[in-house]
Structures are given as C-alpha cells and as structure tokens.
Coordinates of C-alpha atoms and ligand atoms in Angstrom, one line a residue:
M1 CA -23.6 13.7 -8.5
S2 CA -23.7 14.1 -4.7
Y3 CA -26.1 12.6 -2.2
P4 CA -27.3 15.1 0.3
S5 CA -29.9 12.7 1.7
V6 CA -27.4 9.9 2.3
Q7 CA -24.9 9.1 5.0
A8 CA -22.7 5.9 5.0
L9 CA -21.9 3.5 7.7
I10 CA -18.9 1.2 7.2
L11 CA -19.0 -1.8 9.5
A12 CA -15.5 -2.4 10.9
G13 CA -16.3 -3.3 14.5
G14 CA -15.8 -7.1 14.1
L15 CA -12.9 -8.9 15.7
G16 CA -11.9 -10.6 12.5
T17 CA -11.3 -13.9 14.5
R18 CA -10.7 -15.8 11.3
M19 CA -7.6 -13.7 10.5
K20 CA -5.9 -15.0 13.7
S21 CA -4.2 -11.6 14.1
A22 CA -3.5 -9.0 16.8
M23 CA -4.3 -6.4 14.2
P24 CA -7.9 -5.5 13.4
K25 CA -8.9 -7.3 10.2
V26 CA -9.9 -4.2 8.2
L27 CA -6.4 -2.7 8.9
H28 CA -4.5 -5.4 7.2
D29 CA -2.5 -4.1 4.3
V30 CA -3.6 -4.5 0.7
L31 CA -1.2 -3.0 -1.9
G32 CA 0.0 -0.3 0.5
H33 CA -3.3 0.7 2.2
P34 CA -5.4 -0.8 5.0
M35 CA -8.2 -2.8 3.5
L36 CA -10.7 -0.3 5.0
W37 CA -9.0 2.6 3.0
Y38 CA -10.4 1.2 -0.2
V39 CA -14.0 1.4 1.1
V40 CA -13.4 4.9 2.5
D41 CA -11.8 6.0 -0.8
A42 CA -14.7 4.7 -3.0
L43 CA -17.2 6.5 -0.8
K44 CA -15.2 9.7 -1.0
D45 CA -15.3 9.4 -4.7
I46 CA -19.0 9.4 -4.7
D47 CA -19.1 12.2 -2.2
V48 CA -20.6 10.3 0.8
Q49 CA -18.8 10.9 4.1
P50 CA -18.6 7.7 6.0
I51 CA -19.1 6.9 9.7
V52 CA -16.9 3.9 10.6
V53 CA -18.1 1.5 13.3
T54 CA -15.1 0.3 15.2
P55 CA -14.4 -1.8 18.3
A56 CA -13.9 0.2 21.5
A57 CA -10.1 -0.1 21.3
N58 CA -9.8 1.9 18.1
E59 CA -6.4 3.5 18.5
A60 CA -5.0 1.6 15.5
F61 CA -7.9 3.0 13.4
R62 CA -7.1 6.5 14.6
A63 CA -3.4 6.0 13.9
A64 CA -4.1 4.8 10.4
F65 CA -6.9 7.3 9.5
G66 CA -6.5 10.1 12.0
D67 CA -9.5 12.3 12.7
R68 CA -10.7 12.7 9.1
L69 CA -13.2 9.9 9.8
T70 CA -16.1 9.8 12.2
Y71 CA -15.8 6.8 14.5
A72 CA -18.8 5.1 16.1
V73 CA -17.8 2.7 18.7
Q74 CA -19.4 -0.8 19.1
P75 CA -18.4 -1.5 22.7
E76 CA -19.0 -5.3 22.4
Q77 CA -19.2 -7.4 19.3
H78 CA -22.7 -8.7 18.9
G79 CA -22.8 -9.0 15.1
S80 CA -23.3 -6.8 12.1
G81 CA -26.8 -5.8 13.1
H82 CA -25.6 -4.6 16.4
A83 CA -22.8 -2.7 14.7
V84 CA -25.4 -0.9 12.6
Q85 CA -27.4 -0.1 15.7
C86 CA -24.3 1.6 17.2
G87 CA -23.6 3.5 14.0
M88 CA -27.2 4.8 13.7
D89 CA -26.6 7.2 16.6
Y90 CA -24.5 9.3 14.1
V91 CA -27.0 9.1 11.2
S92 CA -29.4 12.0 10.6
A93 CA -29.9 11.6 6.9
E94 CA -33.0 10.2 5.3
Y95 CA -31.1 7.3 3.7
V96 CA -28.1 5.3 5.0
L97 CA -25.7 3.3 2.8
V98 CA -24.3 0.5 4.8
C99 CA -21.3 -1.5 3.8
N100 CA -18.8 -4.0 5.2
G101 CA -15.3 -2.6 5.9
D102 CA -13.7 -6.0 5.0
D103 CA -14.3 -5.7 1.2
P104 CA -11.7 -3.6 -0.6
L105 CA -12.9 -4.7 -4.1
P106 CA -16.1 -2.8 -4.9
A107 CA -15.2 0.4 -6.8
A108 CA -16.8 3.8 -6.5
E109 CA -18.9 3.0 -9.6
D110 CA -20.4 -0.1 -8.0
Y111 CA -21.6 2.0 -5.0
R112 CA -22.8 4.8 -7.3
V113 CA -24.9 2.5 -9.6
F114 CA -26.4 0.7 -6.6
L115 CA -27.2 3.8 -4.7
D116 CA -28.7 5.6 -7.7
E117 CA -30.9 2.6 -8.5
S118 CA -32.0 2.2 -4.8
L119 CA -32.9 5.9 -4.5
A120 CA -34.7 5.9 -7.9
E121 CA -36.7 2.9 -6.8
H122 CA -37.6 4.6 -3.5
A123 CA -36.6 1.4 -1.8
D124 CA -37.1 1.1 2.0
A125 CA -34.4 -1.5 2.0
A126 CA -32.0 -2.5 -0.8
V127 CA -29.2 -5.1 -0.9
L128 CA -26.7 -5.7 -3.7
A129 CA -26.5 -9.3 -4.7
A130 CA -23.9 -11.0 -6.9
Y131 CA -23.4 -14.4 -8.5
L132 CA -20.4 -16.4 -7.3
E133 CA -19.1 -19.7 -8.6
D134 CA -18.4 -20.7 -5.0
A135 CA -20.6 -19.0 -2.5
G136 CA -18.6 -20.4 0.5
Q137 CA -19.7 -19.1 3.8
L138 CA -21.5 -16.0 2.4
G139 CA -25.1 -15.1 3.0
R140 CA -27.4 -16.4 0.3
V141 CA -30.2 -14.4 -1.3
V142 CA -33.4 -16.5 -1.1
R143 CA -36.1 -15.9 -3.7
T144 CA -39.6 -17.2 -4.2
V145 CA -40.3 -19.5 -7.2
D146 CA -41.3 -16.4 -9.3
G147 CA -38.0 -14.7 -8.4
A148 CA -39.3 -12.2 -5.8
F149 CA -36.9 -11.4 -3.0
A150 CA -37.7 -13.4 0.1
G151 CA -34.7 -12.7 2.4
I152 CA -31.1 -13.5 3.2
V153 CA -29.9 -16.6 4.9
E154 CA -26.5 -17.0 6.4
A155 CA -24.6 -20.1 5.3
R156 CA -24.5 -21.4 8.9
D157 CA -28.2 -21.1 9.2
A158 CA -29.1 -22.3 5.7
R159 CA -30.9 -25.5 4.8
P160 CA -28.8 -27.9 2.7
E161 CA -30.7 -27.0 -0.5
Q162 CA -30.2 -23.2 0.2
L163 CA -26.4 -23.8 0.4
G164 CA -26.6 -24.5 -3.4
I165 CA -27.7 -20.9 -4.1
Q166 CA -25.1 -19.0 -5.9
E167 CA -26.7 -15.6 -5.5
I168 CA -25.0 -14.0 -2.5
N169 CA -25.3 -10.9 -0.3
T170 CA -22.3 -8.6 -1.1
G171 CA -22.8 -6.8 2.3
I172 CA -23.8 -3.5 0.6
Y173 CA -27.1 -2.1 1.6
V174 CA -29.2 1.0 1.4
F175 CA -32.0 1.7 3.9
R176 CA -34.5 4.4 4.6
S177 CA -33.2 5.4 8.0
A178 CA -36.5 5.6 9.8
E179 CA -37.5 2.1 8.6
L180 CA -34.1 0.7 9.5
R181 CA -34.4 2.0 13.1
R182 CA -37.7 0.2 13.5
W183 CA -36.3 -3.1 12.2
L184 CA -33.2 -2.8 14.4
A185 CA -35.3 -2.4 17.5
R186 CA -37.0 -5.7 16.6
M187 CA -33.8 -7.7 15.8
K188 CA -33.3 -11.1 17.6
S189 CA -30.2 -13.2 17.9
N190 CA -31.7 -16.6 17.5
N191 CA -29.3 -17.9 14.9
A192 CA -26.3 -20.3 14.8
Q193 CA -23.9 -17.6 16.1
G194 CA -26.3 -16.0 18.7
E195 CA -25.6 -12.6 17.0
Y196 CA -27.6 -9.8 15.7
Y197 CA -27.5 -9.9 11.9
I198 CA -28.2 -6.9 9.7
T199 CA -29.5 -9.3 7.2
E200 CA -32.5 -10.1 9.5
C201 CA -33.8 -6.6 8.7
F202 CA -34.6 -7.9 5.2
S203 CA -36.9 -10.7 6.5
M204 CA -38.7 -8.0 8.6
A205 CA -38.9 -5.7 5.6
V206 CA -40.5 -8.6 3.6
Q207 CA -42.9 -9.3 6.5
D208 CA -43.9 -5.7 6.7
G209 CA -44.6 -5.5 3.0
S210 CA -41.9 -2.8 2.6
H211 CA -40.4 -2.1 -0.7
V212 CA -37.2 -4.2 -1.0
H213 CA -34.9 -3.8 -3.9
C214 CA -32.3 -6.5 -4.7
P215 CA -30.4 -5.9 -7.9
V216 CA -27.6 -8.2 -9.0
A217 CA -24.2 -6.5 -9.4
R218 CA -23.0 -6.0 -12.9
G219 CA -19.7 -7.5 -14.2
T220 CA -17.8 -10.3 -12.6
W221 CA -17.8 -10.4 -8.8
E222 CA -15.1 -12.8 -7.9
M223 CA -15.3 -12.7 -4.1
S224 CA -17.0 -10.8 -1.3
G225 CA -15.3 -9.8 1.9
V226 CA -12.0 -10.8 3.4
N227 CA -12.3 -13.0 6.4
D228 CA -9.1 -14.9 6.5
R229 CA -5.5 -14.8 5.2
A230 CA -6.4 -16.8 2.1
E231 CA -9.1 -14.3 1.1
L232 CA -6.7 -11.4 1.9
A233 CA -4.2 -12.8 -0.6
L234 CA -7.0 -13.4 -3.1
A235 CA -8.3 -9.8 -2.7
A236 CA -4.8 -8.4 -3.0
G237 CA -4.3 -10.5 -6.2
L238 CA -7.5 -9.1 -7.8
L239 CA -6.6 -5.5 -7.0
Q240 CA -3.1 -6.1 -8.3
R241 CA -4.5 -7.3 -11.6
R242 CA -6.6 -4.1 -11.8
K243 CA -3.6 -2.0 -11.0
L244 CA -1.4 -3.7 -13.6
D245 CA -4.2 -3.4 -16.2
H246 CA -4.3 0.3 -15.5
L247 CA -0.5 0.5 -16.0
Y248 CA -0.7 -1.4 -19.3
R249 CA -3.3 1.1 -20.5
E250 CA -1.0 3.9 -19.5
G251 CA 1.7 2.6 -21.8
V252 CA 3.8 0.6 -19.2
T253 CA 5.4 -2.7 -20.1
I254 CA 5.4 -5.3 -17.4
N255 CA 7.6 -8.3 -17.9
M256 CA 6.4 -11.5 -16.2
P257 CA 3.6 -9.7 -14.3
G258 CA 3.0 -12.6 -12.0
T259 CA 6.4 -11.9 -10.4
V260 CA 5.8 -8.1 -10.0
H261 CA 4.3 -6.2 -7.0
V262 CA 3.0 -2.7 -7.6
D263 CA 1.2 -0.8 -4.7
W264 CA -2.1 1.0 -5.5
D265 CA -0.7 4.5 -5.4
V266 CA 2.4 3.9 -7.5
V267 CA 2.7 6.0 -10.7
V268 CA 4.7 4.8 -13.7
G269 CA 5.1 6.8 -16.9
R270 CA 4.7 5.6 -20.5
D271 CA 7.3 3.4 -22.2
S272 CA 8.7 2.5 -18.9
E273 CA 9.3 -1.2 -18.2
I274 CA 8.9 -3.1 -14.9
R275 CA 10.9 -6.2 -15.1
Q276 CA 10.5 -9.5 -13.3
G277 CA 10.9 -9.8 -9.6
S278 CA 10.4 -6.1 -8.9
C279 CA 8.4 -4.5 -6.2
L280 CA 7.2 -0.9 -6.3
K281 CA 5.7 0.3 -3.0
G282 CA 4.2 3.3 -1.3
S283 CA 4.3 6.6 -3.0
T284 CA 6.8 5.6 -5.7
K285 CA 6.7 7.5 -9.0
V286 CA 8.7 6.5 -12.1
G287 CA 9.0 8.7 -15.1
N288 CA 8.9 7.8 -18.8
S289 CA 11.1 5.3 -20.6
S290 CA 12.8 4.0 -17.5
V291 CA 13.7 0.4 -16.8
I292 CA 13.0 -0.9 -13.3
G293 CA 14.5 -4.3 -12.5
P294 CA 14.8 -7.2 -12.8
N295 CA 14.7 -7.6 -9.0
T296 CA 14.5 -4.0 -7.9
I297 CA 12.6 -2.7 -4.9
L298 CA 11.4 0.9 -4.9
I299 CA 9.9 2.2 -1.7
D300 CA 8.5 5.8 -1.7
A301 CA 11.1 6.5 -4.4
Q302 CA 11.0 9.0 -7.2
V303 CA 12.7 8.0 -10.4
G304 CA 13.1 10.3 -13.4
D305 CA 13.0 9.5 -17.2
E306 CA 15.2 7.2 -19.1
T307 CA 16.8 5.8 -15.9
T308 CA 17.6 2.2 -15.1
V309 CA 17.5 0.7 -11.7
L310 CA 18.8 -2.8 -11.8
A311 CA 18.6 -5.3 -9.0
S312 CA 18.8 -2.6 -6.3
L313 CA 16.8 -1.2 -3.4
V314 CA 15.8 2.5 -3.4
E315 CA 13.9 3.9 -0.4
G316 CA 12.7 7.4 0.3
S317 CA 15.0 8.9 -2.3
T318 CA 15.0 10.7 -5.7
I319 CA 16.9 9.3 -8.7
G320 CA 17.2 11.8 -11.6
S321 CA 16.7 11.3 -15.3
N322 CA 19.2 9.5 -17.5
C323 CA 20.7 7.8 -14.4
A324 CA 21.9 4.3 -13.8
V325 CA 21.7 2.5 -10.5
G326 CA 22.9 -1.0 -9.8
P327 CA 23.3 -3.8 -10.0
F328 CA 23.1 -4.5 -6.2
S329 CA 23.0 -1.1 -4.7
Y330 CA 21.1 0.3 -1.7
I331 CA 19.9 3.9 -1.8
R332 CA 18.7 4.8 1.6
P333 CA 16.3 7.6 2.6
G334 CA 17.2 11.2 2.0
T335 CA 19.3 10.7 -1.1
Q336 CA 19.0 12.6 -4.4
T337 CA 20.9 11.8 -7.5
A338 CA 20.8 14.4 -10.3
E339 CA 20.5 13.7 -14.0
R340 CA 23.2 11.7 -15.8
S341 CA 24.7 10.5 -12.5
K342 CA 25.6 6.9 -11.9
V343 CA 25.6 4.6 -8.8
G344 CA 27.2 1.4 -9.9
A345 CA 27.5 -2.0 -8.3
F346 CA 27.5 -2.7 -4.5
C347 CA 27.2 0.9 -3.4
E348 CA 25.3 2.3 -0.4
L349 CA 24.2 5.9 -0.3
K350 CA 22.4 7.5 2.6
A351 CA 21.1 11.1 3.1
S352 CA 23.4 12.2 0.3
S353 CA 23.2 14.1 -2.9
L354 CA 25.0 13.3 -6.1
G355 CA 25.4 16.1 -8.7
V356 CA 24.8 16.1 -12.4
G357 CA 27.0 13.6 -14.2
S358 CA 28.8 12.4 -11.1
K359 CA 29.6 8.8 -10.5
V360 CA 30.0 6.4 -7.6
P361 CA 30.6 3.4 -9.8
H362 CA 31.8 0.6 -7.5
L363 CA 31.7 -0.7 -3.9
S364 CA 31.3 2.6 -1.9
Y365 CA 29.5 3.8 1.2
I366 CA 28.4 7.4 0.8
G367 CA 26.6 8.8 3.9
D368 CA 25.7 12.4 4.8
A369 CA 27.6 13.7 1.8
D370 CA 27.0 16.4 -0.7
I371 CA 28.7 15.6 -4.0
A372 CA 28.5 18.3 -6.6
E373 CA 28.6 17.8 -10.4
N374 CA 31.1 16.0 -12.5
V375 CA 32.8 14.1 -9.6
N376 CA 34.2 10.7 -9.8
V377 CA 34.4 8.6 -6.7
G378 CA 36.9 5.8 -6.9
A379 CA 36.1 2.2 -6.2
G380 CA 35.8 1.3 -2.5
T381 CA 35.6 4.8 -1.2
I382 CA 34.0 5.3 2.2
T383 CA 32.7 8.4 3.9
C384 CA 33.5 7.9 7.6
N385 CA 30.5 9.8 8.9
Y386 CA 30.2 8.3 12.3
D387 CA 32.7 9.0 15.1
G388 CA 31.5 6.2 17.4
F389 CA 31.1 8.5 20.4
T390 CA 28.8 11.5 19.9
H391 CA 26.0 9.7 18.0
T392 CA 26.1 12.5 15.5
K393 CA 26.8 12.0 11.8
H394 CA 29.3 14.3 10.2
H395 CA 29.1 15.8 6.8
T396 CA 31.3 15.3 3.8
V397 CA 31.3 17.9 1.0
I398 CA 32.8 17.1 -2.4
E399 CA 32.8 20.1 -4.7
K400 CA 32.6 19.9 -8.5
D401 CA 35.1 18.4 -10.8
V402 CA 36.8 16.4 -7.9
F403 CA 38.4 13.1 -8.5
I404 CA 38.5 10.8 -5.5
G405 CA 41.0 8.0 -6.0
A406 CA 40.1 4.4 -5.3
N407 CA 39.8 3.1 -1.8
N408 CA 39.7 6.4 0.0
N409 CA 38.5 7.0 3.5
L410 CA 37.0 10.5 3.8
V411 CA 36.9 11.2 7.5
A412 CA 34.0 13.7 8.1
P413 CA 33.6 16.5 8.7
V414 CA 35.7 17.2 5.6
T415 CA 35.5 19.2 2.4
I416 CA 37.3 18.3 -0.9
H417 CA 37.3 21.6 -2.7
E418 CA 36.6 22.2 -6.4
G419 CA 38.8 20.4 -8.9
A420 CA 41.0 18.6 -6.3
Y421 CA 42.3 15.1 -6.7
T422 CA 43.0 12.6 -3.9
A423 CA 45.4 9.7 -4.3
T424 CA 44.4 6.1 -4.3
G425 CA 44.3 4.6 -0.8
S426 CA 44.2 8.0 1.0
T427 CA 42.6 8.5 4.4
I428 CA 41.6 12.2 4.1
T429 CA 41.3 13.8 7.5
H430 CA 41.3 17.5 6.7
D431 CA 40.0 19.7 3.9
V432 CA 41.7 19.5 0.5
P433 CA 42.3 22.9 -1.2
P434 CA 41.0 23.5 -4.7
E435 CA 42.9 21.8 -7.5
A436 CA 45.4 20.2 -5.1
L437 CA 46.4 16.6 -5.1
A438 CA 46.0 15.1 -1.6
I439 CA 48.1 12.1 -0.8
A440 CA 47.4 10.6 2.6
R441 CA 48.9 7.2 2.8
A442 CA 52.1 5.6 3.9
V443 CA 55.0 6.0 1.5
Q444 CA 56.0 2.7 -0.1
V445 CA 59.2 1.2 1.1
D446 CA 60.8 -1.6 -1.0
K447 CA 63.1 -3.8 1.1
E448 CA 65.4 -5.2 -1.5
G449 CA 66.2 -9.0 -1.2
W450 CA 63.9 -9.4 1.8
V451 CA 62.3 -12.6 0.6
R452 CA 65.5 -14.2 -0.4
R453 CA 66.9 -13.5 3.1
K454 CA 63.8 -14.7 4.8
K455 CA 63.5 -18.0 2.9
H456 CA 67.1 -18.9 2.3
G457 CA 68.9 -17.0 5.1
Q458 CA 71.1 -15.3 2.5
Ligands
LIG501 C1 -21.4 -10.8 6.1 C2 -22.9 -11.0 5.9 C3 -23.2 -12.0 4.8 C4 -22.5 -11.4 3.5 C5 -21.0 -11.1 3.7 C6 -20.5 -10.4 2.6 C7 -23.9 -10.7 8.1 C8 -24.6 -11.4 9.2 N1 -23.5 -11.5 7.1 O1 -20.9 -12.1 6.5 O2 -24.5 -12.2 4.5 O3 -22.6 -12.4 2.5 O4 -20.9 -10.3 4.9 O5 -19.1 -10.2 2.7 O6 -23.8 -9.5 8.1 N2 -18.9 -6.4 12.1 C9 -19.0 -5.4 13.1 N3 -19.4 -5.8 14.3 C10 -19.7 -7.1 14.6 C11 -19.6 -8.1 13.6 C12 -19.2 -7.7 12.4 O7 -18.8 -4.2 12.9 O8 -20.1 -7.4 15.8 C13 -18.4 -5.9 10.8 C14 -17.1 -6.6 10.4 O9 -16.0 -5.9 10.8 C15 -17.2 -6.7 8.9 C16 -18.7 -6.7 8.6 O10 -19.3 -6.3 9.8 O11 -16.6 -5.7 8.2 C17 -19.2 -8.1 8.3 O12 -18.9 -9.0 9.3 P1 -18.2 -10.4 8.9 O13 -17.9 -11.2 10.2 O14 -17.1 -10.3 8.0 O15 -19.4 -11.1 8.2 P2 -19.4 -12.2 7.1 O16 -19.4 -13.6 7.7 O17 -18.4 -11.9 6.1
LIG502 MG1 -16.8 -10.6 6.0

C-alpha cells in the first residue's frame, strides 16, 4: 500500500545535548548505520518519502545520506514543535506523519499499522502511545477518568501523580496538515524548558474538539528514543537481538550470542556458525556451512561456503569456499583467496590474490602479489613491495605450481614463473624462469675447528 496523501517529517534538528558529543545525536552508529537511517529505511519500506529537519550545520547529514533526502533546516533549536514548523514549509500533502529521528527501533510495520489506523479514523491528530515499565523522562499520555485522551505532558512539566503514568508518547504522530498549521501558529513556549513542544498541539486539538486518535502500540515497546549513551547502548542491544533472532531463523548457529556483534546488513548463510567473541561488520556476507571465530573480525568481507576463519581479521576482502584462514591472520583490503586456499597462522595479506589450492601457511607478509593456483609459500616469506623512496608499491607475480622455500624475500617487482622452485632463505631479486630452482643466498662455509681454537687457543 502506498500513501499518496501523506508526507513524512523526521525531526532531527535537536542538539542532542545529553549525548555530550560533537556529532549530531541521530548520526551516532547503531549496528553499522546512523540511528536516523533506521527511521528513513522504515519509511522507505512503507513508501513515504521523508523530509528530515536538521540543524543549520547539516554537512554531516549530507555526508551520511547525500542528496537522496530532502533537508529542512531548523536554524535555531527552539524545540520539537519549532522543528515541525520549519519542516512544514516542505509539506504539501493532506496528511503528515511526524516522527523523532532519535528512535531506530520502530519497524516499518509499526508505522504502517499506525498510519493505516489514523487515516481510517479520519483523525485530525493522532499519536502512538505505548506502555513502558519505566517511563523515565518521556512524555506521558494523560487521559480522563473514562479513558478519553486529554493531552500529553512532558515529564519535566508533570505533576507528581502524572509521573506515575506508564502510558508514554512514542514521538510518532499523524496530523491533518491544515489543522497542524493552525495549531503550530498558536504554540507557546511556557513550559519548563521554554521550548515549543509538538505535544502542545494535542492539547489544542482537544480544546478545539478535533478528532484525536491515540492508539497504544502493539507488542512490547521496551524504550522510546535515544537521548544519551546509555540509551544508545540499550537501543543497539535491542536491535542486535532482532538481528540475531533473524539469523537463527535463517539457520545460523550463534555460539554465546552475548559475546557476538553482527551489524544490521550482514548476511550469513544456513548451517554457518558464528563463534564467541566475533564481530561481523558493514557489508559482510558469509556463505553456507562456514565457521567464523572464535574471536574473528570481518569488516566488509565476503566469505564463501565451508570456510573457517579462526581468530583473524578480514577487511574489504573475499575469501573463497573451502578455505581456511587463521589463527591470528590479518587479511587487508583488496585481497581475494580462491577456493581451497589456505592462509595459516600469523600471516598478513594485502591487495593480493591467492589461487585455487594455494597456501600461505605460516608467518608471511604478502602484499601487492598475484599468486596463481597450487602454489606453496614457505614459512616466513615476505614480499618486499615497498622500496622506501618512490612511495609506490611494486608487484610480485607467482605463477602456478611454484614452490617458494621458507624464509624467502621476494623483492618486487619480480615474477616467479610457472613450476619454479626457490631455495630456503633466498632473497629473490630478479625473475625466476619456469621450472628453474633459484638459489639466492650465501653459500655455507664450515670453518673446521673454529670453536676449539677460539675457546682453547689450540
Ligand atoms: C520527545 C517528546 C516526548 C516523547 C519522546 C519520545 C517533545 C516535547 N517530547 O521527548 O513527549 O515521549 O520524544 O521519544 O517532543 N528536535 C528538533 N529540534 C529541536 C528539538 C528537538 O528537531 O529544537 C528533534 C530531536 O532531534 C529529536 C526529536 O525532535 O529527534 C525529539 O527531541 P528530544 O529532545 O529527543 O525529545 P525527548 O525529550 O526525547
Ligand atoms: Mg528523544
């Protein structure tokens, strides 16, 4: 269902003072997205294009969301009602859905149900209420003895007995635009904060005898709005639980979920396992039947099927299927490992490719290298890709079926051609022909009796 008669305003113009941050509150990260993204995404899901009310300095918003959003500027912060006033310049639709940008938790379905009901009710003003165990500093819904909606009172302005009310204002509203404009023009700032509150419009609606609709949200509503770091952590925790629940339903095993972090956009295939202490971030995708962790960090990583990544960090790279990585390896951006390849313990790979069945099993640095299939790189091998002067990185090419002996230095640019071997301890400074053995190390000299002479003067 789409809503041609509805536009949305997301209030994100506040200073977020309680966050004590240089960053606008609604841009703080929650599972890989700014908090505001969740509100934008939910509205996108119900096909309502939002107008976002921001402070005048909104470069950070533009950097995060680009020009795909319409921004209405609130030049000075005089409260949520003033923010709506600033946003209304951009509204031409008959109805406006207003919501707080500091609440990443409501899902598209919550907005849809509330909007459908409010439109069906032909409400002039509607507010979504919810019951909370601890209503804290939130606005309370005040009702008459017979349960009729009477208004919203902010905690700071509430009488002691009103503070006991557990029915709160979620900060999600629907207004008939024409009525709203009239109420906004009458708003006053005579409250504890000296601000214009959007919630005052509901008292005016009641006074005017307008039709106010105030349904209570279905399901459990555990909090409303992120105003400080503790609430940021709480909201992230609740979304994390939703994300992990989704993964369980997709057939993913998560071992010790309390120790695992999975960003919102991460995809994991069935029969894969995320083990304790692991963190999957950004656009990471893991295939089927893979084992991630314990103690693995994947950032924007692609991992194939039946692969294990143990106690390692993989960033901006692709790990193929039936591969093994780790323990304790660091795969840096721009790396691709093909199927059945292995990166063992204490290896660093950067902007490199590893071919089918190739192995870098121990203690190596491989940077700016293309390694073809069926190559074995001996323990302790280093690609010397940086010359220390030109600030350019040089390339190493290792063709298929090559065997690099242990503890080699491959001084780039250099190519080891197909089927060649290099001897242990070699420093390879020029190309090795196909199927040759390159030995590039000092010849061993045995000085007979040297120790005896040294120690005993014989
Ligand atoms: C607000 C509601 C409260 C409700 C709660 C739900 C008001 C007066 N109170 O309280 O009843 O229970 O949300 O979470 O609205 N904003 C602006 N410009 C401003 C001030 C705020 O755009 O000048 C924006 C903020 O960025 C925020 C939203 O409005 O996204 C709400 O402001 P906030 O300060 O978080 O209000 P709460 O105290 O949480
Ligand atoms: Mg808030």
